[in-house]
Coordinates of C-alpha atoms in Angstrom, one line a residue:
Chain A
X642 CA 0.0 0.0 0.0
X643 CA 2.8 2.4 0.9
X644 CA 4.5 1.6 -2.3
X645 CA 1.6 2.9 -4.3
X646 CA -0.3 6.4 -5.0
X647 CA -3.1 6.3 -2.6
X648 CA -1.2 7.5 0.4
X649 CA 0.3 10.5 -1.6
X650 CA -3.0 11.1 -3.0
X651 CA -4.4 11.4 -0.1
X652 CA -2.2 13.9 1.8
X653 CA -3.1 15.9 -1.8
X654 CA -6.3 16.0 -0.9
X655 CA -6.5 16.8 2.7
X656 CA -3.4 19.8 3.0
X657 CA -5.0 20.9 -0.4
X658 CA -8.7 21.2 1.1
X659 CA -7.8 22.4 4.2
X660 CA -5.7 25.0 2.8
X661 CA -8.4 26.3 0.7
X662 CA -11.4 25.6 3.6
X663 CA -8.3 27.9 6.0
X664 CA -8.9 31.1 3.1
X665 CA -12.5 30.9 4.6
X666 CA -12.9 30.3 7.5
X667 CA -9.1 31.3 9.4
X668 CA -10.1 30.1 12.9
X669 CA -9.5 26.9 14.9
X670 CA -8.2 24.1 14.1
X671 CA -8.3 25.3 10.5
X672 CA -6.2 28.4 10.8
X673 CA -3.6 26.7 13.3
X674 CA -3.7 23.8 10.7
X675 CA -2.9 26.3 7.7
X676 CA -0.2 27.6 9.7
X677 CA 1.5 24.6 10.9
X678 CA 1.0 23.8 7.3
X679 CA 2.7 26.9 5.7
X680 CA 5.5 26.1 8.1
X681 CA 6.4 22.8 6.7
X682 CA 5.4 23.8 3.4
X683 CA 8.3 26.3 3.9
X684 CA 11.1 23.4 5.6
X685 CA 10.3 20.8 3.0
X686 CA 10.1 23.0 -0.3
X687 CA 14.0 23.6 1.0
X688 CA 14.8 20.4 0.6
X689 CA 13.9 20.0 -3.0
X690 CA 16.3 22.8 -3.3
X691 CA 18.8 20.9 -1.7
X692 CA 18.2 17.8 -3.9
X693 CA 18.8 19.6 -6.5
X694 CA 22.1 21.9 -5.2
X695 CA 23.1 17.7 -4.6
X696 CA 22.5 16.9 -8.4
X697 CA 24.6 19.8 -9.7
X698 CA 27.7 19.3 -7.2
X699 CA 26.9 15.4 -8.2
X700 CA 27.4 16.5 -12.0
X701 CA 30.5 18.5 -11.6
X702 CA 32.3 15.9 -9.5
X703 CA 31.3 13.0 -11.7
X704 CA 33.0 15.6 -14.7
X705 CA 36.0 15.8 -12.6
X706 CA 36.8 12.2 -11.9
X707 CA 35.9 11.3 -16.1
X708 CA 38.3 14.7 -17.2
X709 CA 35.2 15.9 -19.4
X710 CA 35.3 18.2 -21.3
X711 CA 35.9 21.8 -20.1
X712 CA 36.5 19.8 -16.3
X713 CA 38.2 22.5 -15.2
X714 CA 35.8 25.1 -14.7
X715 CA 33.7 22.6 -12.6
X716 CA 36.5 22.7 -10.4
X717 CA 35.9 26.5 -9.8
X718 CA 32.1 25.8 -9.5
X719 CA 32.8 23.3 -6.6
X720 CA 35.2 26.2 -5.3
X721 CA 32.8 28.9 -5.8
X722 CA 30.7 26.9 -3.7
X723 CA 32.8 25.6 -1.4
X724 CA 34.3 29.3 -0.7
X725 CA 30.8 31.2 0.0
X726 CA 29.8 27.9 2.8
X727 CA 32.8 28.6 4.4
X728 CA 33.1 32.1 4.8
X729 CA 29.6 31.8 5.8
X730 CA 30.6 29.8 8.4
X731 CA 33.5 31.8 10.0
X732 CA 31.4 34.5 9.1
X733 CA 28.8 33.2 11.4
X734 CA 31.0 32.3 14.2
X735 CA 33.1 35.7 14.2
X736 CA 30.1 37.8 13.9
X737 CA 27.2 35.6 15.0
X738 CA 24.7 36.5 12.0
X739 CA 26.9 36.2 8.9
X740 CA 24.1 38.5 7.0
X741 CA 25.5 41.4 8.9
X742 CA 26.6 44.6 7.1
X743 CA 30.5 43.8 6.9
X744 CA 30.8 40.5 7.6
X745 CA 32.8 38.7 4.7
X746 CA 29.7 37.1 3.8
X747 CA 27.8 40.2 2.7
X748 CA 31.0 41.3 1.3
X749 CA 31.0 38.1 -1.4
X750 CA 27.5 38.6 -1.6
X751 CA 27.9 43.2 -2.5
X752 CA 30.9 42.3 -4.5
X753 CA 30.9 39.2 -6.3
X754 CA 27.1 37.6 -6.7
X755 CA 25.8 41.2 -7.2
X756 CA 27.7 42.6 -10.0
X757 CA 28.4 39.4 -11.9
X758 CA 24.2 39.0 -11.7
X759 CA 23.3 42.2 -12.8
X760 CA 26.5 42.4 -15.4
X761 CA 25.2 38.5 -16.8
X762 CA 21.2 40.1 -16.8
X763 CA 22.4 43.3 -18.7
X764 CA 24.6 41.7 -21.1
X765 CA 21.0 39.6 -22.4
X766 CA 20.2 43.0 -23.7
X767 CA 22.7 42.5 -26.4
X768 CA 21.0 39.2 -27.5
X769 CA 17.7 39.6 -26.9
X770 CA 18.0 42.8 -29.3
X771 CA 20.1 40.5 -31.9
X772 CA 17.1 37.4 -31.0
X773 CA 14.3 39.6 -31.3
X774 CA 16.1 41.3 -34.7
X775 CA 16.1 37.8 -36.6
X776 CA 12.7 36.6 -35.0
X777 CA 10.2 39.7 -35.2
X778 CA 11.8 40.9 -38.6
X779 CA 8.8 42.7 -40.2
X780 CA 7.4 39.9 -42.2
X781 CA 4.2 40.1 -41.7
X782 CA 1.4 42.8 -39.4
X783 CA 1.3 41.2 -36.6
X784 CA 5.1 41.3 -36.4
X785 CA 5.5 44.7 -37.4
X786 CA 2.9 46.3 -35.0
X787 CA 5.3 44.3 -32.2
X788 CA 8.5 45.6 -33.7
X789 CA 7.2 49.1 -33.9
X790 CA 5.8 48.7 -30.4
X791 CA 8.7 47.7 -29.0
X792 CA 10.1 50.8 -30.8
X793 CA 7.6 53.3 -29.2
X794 CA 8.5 51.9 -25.9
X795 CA 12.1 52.1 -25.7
X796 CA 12.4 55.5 -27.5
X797 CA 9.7 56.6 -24.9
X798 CA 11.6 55.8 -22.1
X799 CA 14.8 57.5 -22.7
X800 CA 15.2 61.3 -22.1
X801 CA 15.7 62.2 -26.0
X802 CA 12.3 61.6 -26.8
X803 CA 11.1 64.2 -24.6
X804 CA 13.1 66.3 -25.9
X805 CA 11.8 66.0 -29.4
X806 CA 8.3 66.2 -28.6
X807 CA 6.5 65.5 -24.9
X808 CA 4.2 63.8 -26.4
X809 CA 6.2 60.7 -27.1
X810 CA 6.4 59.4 -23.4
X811 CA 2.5 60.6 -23.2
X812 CA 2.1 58.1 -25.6
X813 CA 4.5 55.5 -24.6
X814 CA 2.6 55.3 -21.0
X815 CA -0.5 55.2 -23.2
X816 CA 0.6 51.9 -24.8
X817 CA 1.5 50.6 -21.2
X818 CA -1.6 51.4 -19.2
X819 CA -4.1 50.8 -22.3
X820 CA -3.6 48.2 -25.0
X821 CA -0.5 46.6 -23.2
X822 CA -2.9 46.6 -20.0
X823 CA -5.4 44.7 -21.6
X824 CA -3.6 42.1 -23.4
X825 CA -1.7 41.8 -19.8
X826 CA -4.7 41.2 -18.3
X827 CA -6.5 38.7 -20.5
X828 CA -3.5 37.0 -20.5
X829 CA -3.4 36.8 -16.6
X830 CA -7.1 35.9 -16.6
X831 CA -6.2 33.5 -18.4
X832 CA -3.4 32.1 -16.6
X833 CA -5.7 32.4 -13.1
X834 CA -8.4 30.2 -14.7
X835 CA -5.7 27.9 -15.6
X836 CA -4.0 27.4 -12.5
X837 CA -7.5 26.7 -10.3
X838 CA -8.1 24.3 -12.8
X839 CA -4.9 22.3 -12.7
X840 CA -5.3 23.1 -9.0
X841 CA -8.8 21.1 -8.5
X842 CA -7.2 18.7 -11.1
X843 CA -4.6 17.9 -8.4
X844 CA -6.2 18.3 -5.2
X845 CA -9.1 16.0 -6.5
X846 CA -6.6 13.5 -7.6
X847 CA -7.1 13.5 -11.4
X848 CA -3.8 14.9 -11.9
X849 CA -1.0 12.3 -10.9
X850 CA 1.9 12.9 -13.4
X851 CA 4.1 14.8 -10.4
X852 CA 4.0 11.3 -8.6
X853 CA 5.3 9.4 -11.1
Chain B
X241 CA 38.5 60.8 -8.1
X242 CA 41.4 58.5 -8.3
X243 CA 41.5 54.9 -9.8
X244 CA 40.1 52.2 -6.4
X245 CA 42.3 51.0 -4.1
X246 CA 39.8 48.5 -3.2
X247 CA 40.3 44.8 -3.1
X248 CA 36.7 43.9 -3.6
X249 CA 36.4 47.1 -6.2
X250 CA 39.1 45.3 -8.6
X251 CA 37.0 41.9 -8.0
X252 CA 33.4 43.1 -8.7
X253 CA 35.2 45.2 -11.8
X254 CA 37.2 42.1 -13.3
X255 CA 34.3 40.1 -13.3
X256 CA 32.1 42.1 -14.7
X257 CA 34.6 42.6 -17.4
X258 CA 35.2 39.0 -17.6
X259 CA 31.2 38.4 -18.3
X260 CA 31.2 41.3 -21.0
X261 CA 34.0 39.8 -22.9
X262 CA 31.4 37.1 -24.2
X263 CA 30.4 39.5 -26.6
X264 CA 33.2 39.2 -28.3
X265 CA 33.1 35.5 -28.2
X266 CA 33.3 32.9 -26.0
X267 CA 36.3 32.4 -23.9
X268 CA 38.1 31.0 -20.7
X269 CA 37.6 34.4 -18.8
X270 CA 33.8 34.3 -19.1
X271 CA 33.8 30.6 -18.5
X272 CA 35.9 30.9 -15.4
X273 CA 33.1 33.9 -14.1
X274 CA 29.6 32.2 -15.2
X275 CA 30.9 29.1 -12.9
X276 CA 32.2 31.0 -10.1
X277 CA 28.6 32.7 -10.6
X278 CA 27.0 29.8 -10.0
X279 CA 28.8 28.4 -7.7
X280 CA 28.4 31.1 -4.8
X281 CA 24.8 31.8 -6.0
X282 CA 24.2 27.9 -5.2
X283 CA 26.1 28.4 -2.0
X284 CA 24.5 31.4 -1.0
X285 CA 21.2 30.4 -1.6
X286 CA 21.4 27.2 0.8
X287 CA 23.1 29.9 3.4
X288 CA 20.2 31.6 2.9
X289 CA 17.7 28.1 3.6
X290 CA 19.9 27.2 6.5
X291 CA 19.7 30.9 8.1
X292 CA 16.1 31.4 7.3
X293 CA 14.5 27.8 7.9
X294 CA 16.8 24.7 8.9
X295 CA 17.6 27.4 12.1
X296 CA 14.7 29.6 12.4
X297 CA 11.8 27.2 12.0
X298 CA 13.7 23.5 13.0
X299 CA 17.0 24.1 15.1
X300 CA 15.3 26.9 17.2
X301 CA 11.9 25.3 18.2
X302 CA 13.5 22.0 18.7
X303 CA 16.5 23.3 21.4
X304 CA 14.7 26.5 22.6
X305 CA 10.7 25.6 22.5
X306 CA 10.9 21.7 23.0
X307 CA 8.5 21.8 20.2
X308 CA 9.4 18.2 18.8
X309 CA 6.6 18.9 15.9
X310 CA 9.1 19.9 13.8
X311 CA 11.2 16.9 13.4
X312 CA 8.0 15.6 11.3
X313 CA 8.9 17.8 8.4
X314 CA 12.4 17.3 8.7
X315 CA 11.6 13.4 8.1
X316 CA 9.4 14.1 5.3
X317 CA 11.9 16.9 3.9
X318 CA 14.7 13.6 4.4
X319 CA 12.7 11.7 2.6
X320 CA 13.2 13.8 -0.4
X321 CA 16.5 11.9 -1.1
X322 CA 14.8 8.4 -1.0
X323 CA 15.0 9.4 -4.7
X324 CA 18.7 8.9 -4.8
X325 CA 18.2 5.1 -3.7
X326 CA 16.8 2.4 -5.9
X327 CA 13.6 0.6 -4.6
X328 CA 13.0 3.3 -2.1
X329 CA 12.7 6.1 -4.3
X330 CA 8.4 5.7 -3.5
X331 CA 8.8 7.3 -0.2
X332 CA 9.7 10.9 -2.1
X333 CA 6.0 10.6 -3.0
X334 CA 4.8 11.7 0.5
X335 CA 6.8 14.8 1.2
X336 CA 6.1 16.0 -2.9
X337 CA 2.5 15.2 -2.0
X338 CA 2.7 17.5 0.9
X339 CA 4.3 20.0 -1.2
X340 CA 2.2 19.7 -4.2
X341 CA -1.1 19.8 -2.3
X342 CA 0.1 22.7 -0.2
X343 CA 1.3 24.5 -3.3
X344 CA -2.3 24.0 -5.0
X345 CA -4.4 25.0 -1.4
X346 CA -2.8 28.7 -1.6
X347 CA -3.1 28.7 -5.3
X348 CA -6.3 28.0 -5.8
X349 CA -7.8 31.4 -3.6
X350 CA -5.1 33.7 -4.7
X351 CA -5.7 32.9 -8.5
X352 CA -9.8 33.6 -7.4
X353 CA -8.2 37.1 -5.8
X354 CA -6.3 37.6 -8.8
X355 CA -9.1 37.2 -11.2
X356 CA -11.1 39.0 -9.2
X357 CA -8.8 42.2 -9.0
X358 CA -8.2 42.0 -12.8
X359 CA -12.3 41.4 -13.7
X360 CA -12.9 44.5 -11.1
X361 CA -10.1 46.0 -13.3
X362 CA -11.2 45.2 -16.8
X363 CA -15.4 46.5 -15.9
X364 CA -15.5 50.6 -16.6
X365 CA -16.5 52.7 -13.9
X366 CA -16.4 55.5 -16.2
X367 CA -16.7 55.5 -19.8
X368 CA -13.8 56.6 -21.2
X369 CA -12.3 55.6 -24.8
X370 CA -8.7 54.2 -22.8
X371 CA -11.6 51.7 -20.8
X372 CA -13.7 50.7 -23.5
X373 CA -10.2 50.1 -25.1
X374 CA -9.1 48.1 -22.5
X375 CA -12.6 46.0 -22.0
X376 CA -12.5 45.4 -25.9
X377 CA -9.5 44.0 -25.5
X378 CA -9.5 41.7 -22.6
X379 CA -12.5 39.7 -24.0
X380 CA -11.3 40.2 -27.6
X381 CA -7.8 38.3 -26.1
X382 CA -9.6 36.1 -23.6
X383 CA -11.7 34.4 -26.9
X384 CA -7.9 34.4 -28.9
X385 CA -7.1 32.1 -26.1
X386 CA -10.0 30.1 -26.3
X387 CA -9.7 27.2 -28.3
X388 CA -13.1 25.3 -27.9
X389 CA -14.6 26.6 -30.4
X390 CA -13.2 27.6 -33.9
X391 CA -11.5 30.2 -34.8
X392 CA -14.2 31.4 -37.7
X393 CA -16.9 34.1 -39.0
X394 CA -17.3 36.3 -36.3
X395 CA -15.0 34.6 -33.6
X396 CA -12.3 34.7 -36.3
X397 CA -12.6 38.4 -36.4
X398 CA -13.0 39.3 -33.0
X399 CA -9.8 36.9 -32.5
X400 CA -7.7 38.9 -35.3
X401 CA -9.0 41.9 -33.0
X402 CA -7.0 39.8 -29.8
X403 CA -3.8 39.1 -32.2
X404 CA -3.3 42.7 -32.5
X405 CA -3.7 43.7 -28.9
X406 CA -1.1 40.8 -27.7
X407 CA 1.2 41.4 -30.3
X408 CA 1.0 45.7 -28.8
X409 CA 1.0 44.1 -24.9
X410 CA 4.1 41.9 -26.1
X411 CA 6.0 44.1 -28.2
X412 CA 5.7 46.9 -25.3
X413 CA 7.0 44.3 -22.9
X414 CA 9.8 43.3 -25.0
X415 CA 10.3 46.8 -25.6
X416 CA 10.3 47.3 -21.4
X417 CA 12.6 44.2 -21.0
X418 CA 14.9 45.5 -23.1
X419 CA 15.4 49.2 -21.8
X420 CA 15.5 47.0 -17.6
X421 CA 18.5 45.4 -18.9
X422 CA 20.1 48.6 -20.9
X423 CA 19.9 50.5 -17.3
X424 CA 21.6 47.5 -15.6
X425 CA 24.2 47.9 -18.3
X426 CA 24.4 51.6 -18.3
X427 CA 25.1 50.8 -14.2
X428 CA 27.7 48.5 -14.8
X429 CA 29.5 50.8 -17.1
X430 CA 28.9 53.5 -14.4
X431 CA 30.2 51.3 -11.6
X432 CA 33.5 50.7 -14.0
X433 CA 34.3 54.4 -14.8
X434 CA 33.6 55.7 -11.5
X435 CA 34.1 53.2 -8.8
X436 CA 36.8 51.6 -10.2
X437 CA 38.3 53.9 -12.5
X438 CA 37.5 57.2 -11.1
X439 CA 37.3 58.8 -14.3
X440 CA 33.1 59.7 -13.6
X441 CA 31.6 60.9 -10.2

């Protein structure tokens, strides 16, 4: 029995309905329940993380022991890694909260995870211009009204465009908080109606591909 | 201003300079900084769970409450790597069970707010052209989307209708994307030729 779906199905179906009955009616035992609930929700999700930090070091030490290809650099992954836990450590024991303002810790995290993030994230402006340039080439309307969108809304948003006329950001917010607005929020519609469905489909057990 | 002095300066600067050679082409430098990238991201983000939930919501209820309730989700979180073992990979069913129903309990409400707030949203309280705009084009994308019946006659012209007001809402958010990253980029730059440099102030 424990070897099959009805046990997993069935813890589904009760934190999923107790959840939802919770939204309603947030007293006792329901709103203790949703709270213990949230609270476990919170430890467990973590470990799924930590599955998964497991995989990747798995996958760069298995590329280490074979000498892959490009081995190497999973040596300075594993050091990357390695380096942050540790200074997190001493950076715990020296300061007692290694998220403290000048604790080595924080100073990895100011000078190394935040500049090489926002320099990766601003350096996929480059390609998605040169992406978007071969995909929404004006072939057709429906391309060209998105191309010429797109247009509007950058020129918009830089200062030059007010200085050639004030009405161009006018318009560029326009786009934004009319026709962009509405597509935005047929789309989310959309998606909302989506996810209560999958949601019921889960909760009421028709939906089992996540235990397979 | 004179060029840093700073240790951490000359890191955060190499690196970035490191991830902007890939637009040249690809090369050991940026290869060396995407791993390190990921590599203390990964780190920092288990710090993070550890800090935030293996020591605020197990270690100190456990020691400081005696509140032994926790070591129930610690199991189930353990049993997570039952996955890694053959023949005992069925007991990761419980704890993604747990997840996966919890996950669909707050989802289901918050999707019935979210619809709610954009319905509210979408219905004019005054009639102005930008509203009637806006309601034309909710339902006209709404229908686009679906698929139940055929796209023909009438529904095939109120869909052409939705085309046009996705392809405006996705060009404008392509258009938005890109100018996000440009002022990352145009903060790098300024983080180079001032912090580091000291040409700017």
């Amino acid at each position: 029995m424990i070897k099959g779906k009805g046990i997993p199905l069935a813890i589904s179906f009760l934190t999923g309905t107790i959840i939802i009955i919770a939204f309603f009616i947030p007293h006792a035992p329901f709103g203790s329940f949703e709270e213990i609930s949230l609270r476990w929700y919170s430890i467990i999700a973590g470990f799924t993380m930590l599955l998964g930090v497991d995989s990747l070091l798995r996958l760069h030490t298995n590329k280490i022991k074979r000498k892959e290809n490009h081995w190497a650099y999973s040596i300075v992954l594993l050091f990357g890694f390695l380096l942050i836990v540790i200074v997190g450590i001493i950076s715990t024991i020296r300061y007692g909260n290694a998220f403290l303002t000048g604790s080595g810790f924080m100073y990895m995290y100011d000078n190394m995870i935040i500049p090489l993030q926002s320099t990766m994230f601003s350096l996929l402006a480059f390609f998605i211009a040169s992406a978007a340039y071969r995909a929404f080439r004006a072939r057709n309307f429906d391309a060209t009204l998105l191309l010429i969108t797109a247009i509007i809304v950058m020129f918009g948003r830089v200062p030059i465009s007010e200085m050639i006329s004030p009405k161009i950001p006018i318009f560029t917010e326009w786009i934004m908080s009319v026709p962009q607005m509405a597509a935005k929020r047929g789309i989310i519609i959309g998606i909302a109606l989506g996810a209560i469905g999958v949601s019921l489909r889960i909760i009421l057990g028709i939906e089992r591909s996540y235990l397979s | 201003m004179a060029i840093s002095t700073s240790i951490w300066i000359w890191i955060a600067a190499l690196l970035t300079l490191s991830i902007y050679s890939f637009l040249y082409k690809d090369n050991p430098f940026y290869k060396f900084s995407e791993k390190i990238l990921v590599g203390i991201s990964i780190g920092y983000t288990v710090s993070i769970y550890f800090h935030n939930t293996i020591i605020a919501k197990v270690w100190n209820p456990l020691v400081h409450d005696h509140n032994f309730l926790v070591i129930v989700p610690l199991i189930l979180g353990l049993l997570m790597f039952s996955r890694l073992f053959k023949g005992k990979a069925y007991l990761s069913r419980i704890p993604i069970a747990f997840v996966v129903g919890t996950g669909c309990g707050m989802s289901i409400p918050s999707s019935f707010e979210n619809l709610f707030k954009q319905v509210q949203g979408t219905m004019p309280q005054v009639f102005t052209i930008g509203n009637i705009i806006i309601l034309i084009g909710v339902l006209s994308t709404l229908i686009y989307f679906f698929f139940s019946v055929e796209h023909k006659g009438i529904i095939g012209k109120v869909t052409r209708v939705g085309i046009t007001f996705i392809m405006i809402g996705f060009g404008a958010a392509f258009g938005a994307t890109i100018m996000a990253r440009i002022s990352l980029f145009i903060g790098r730059i300024q983080f180079l030729l001032g912090d580091w440099l000291g040409i700017i102030s």
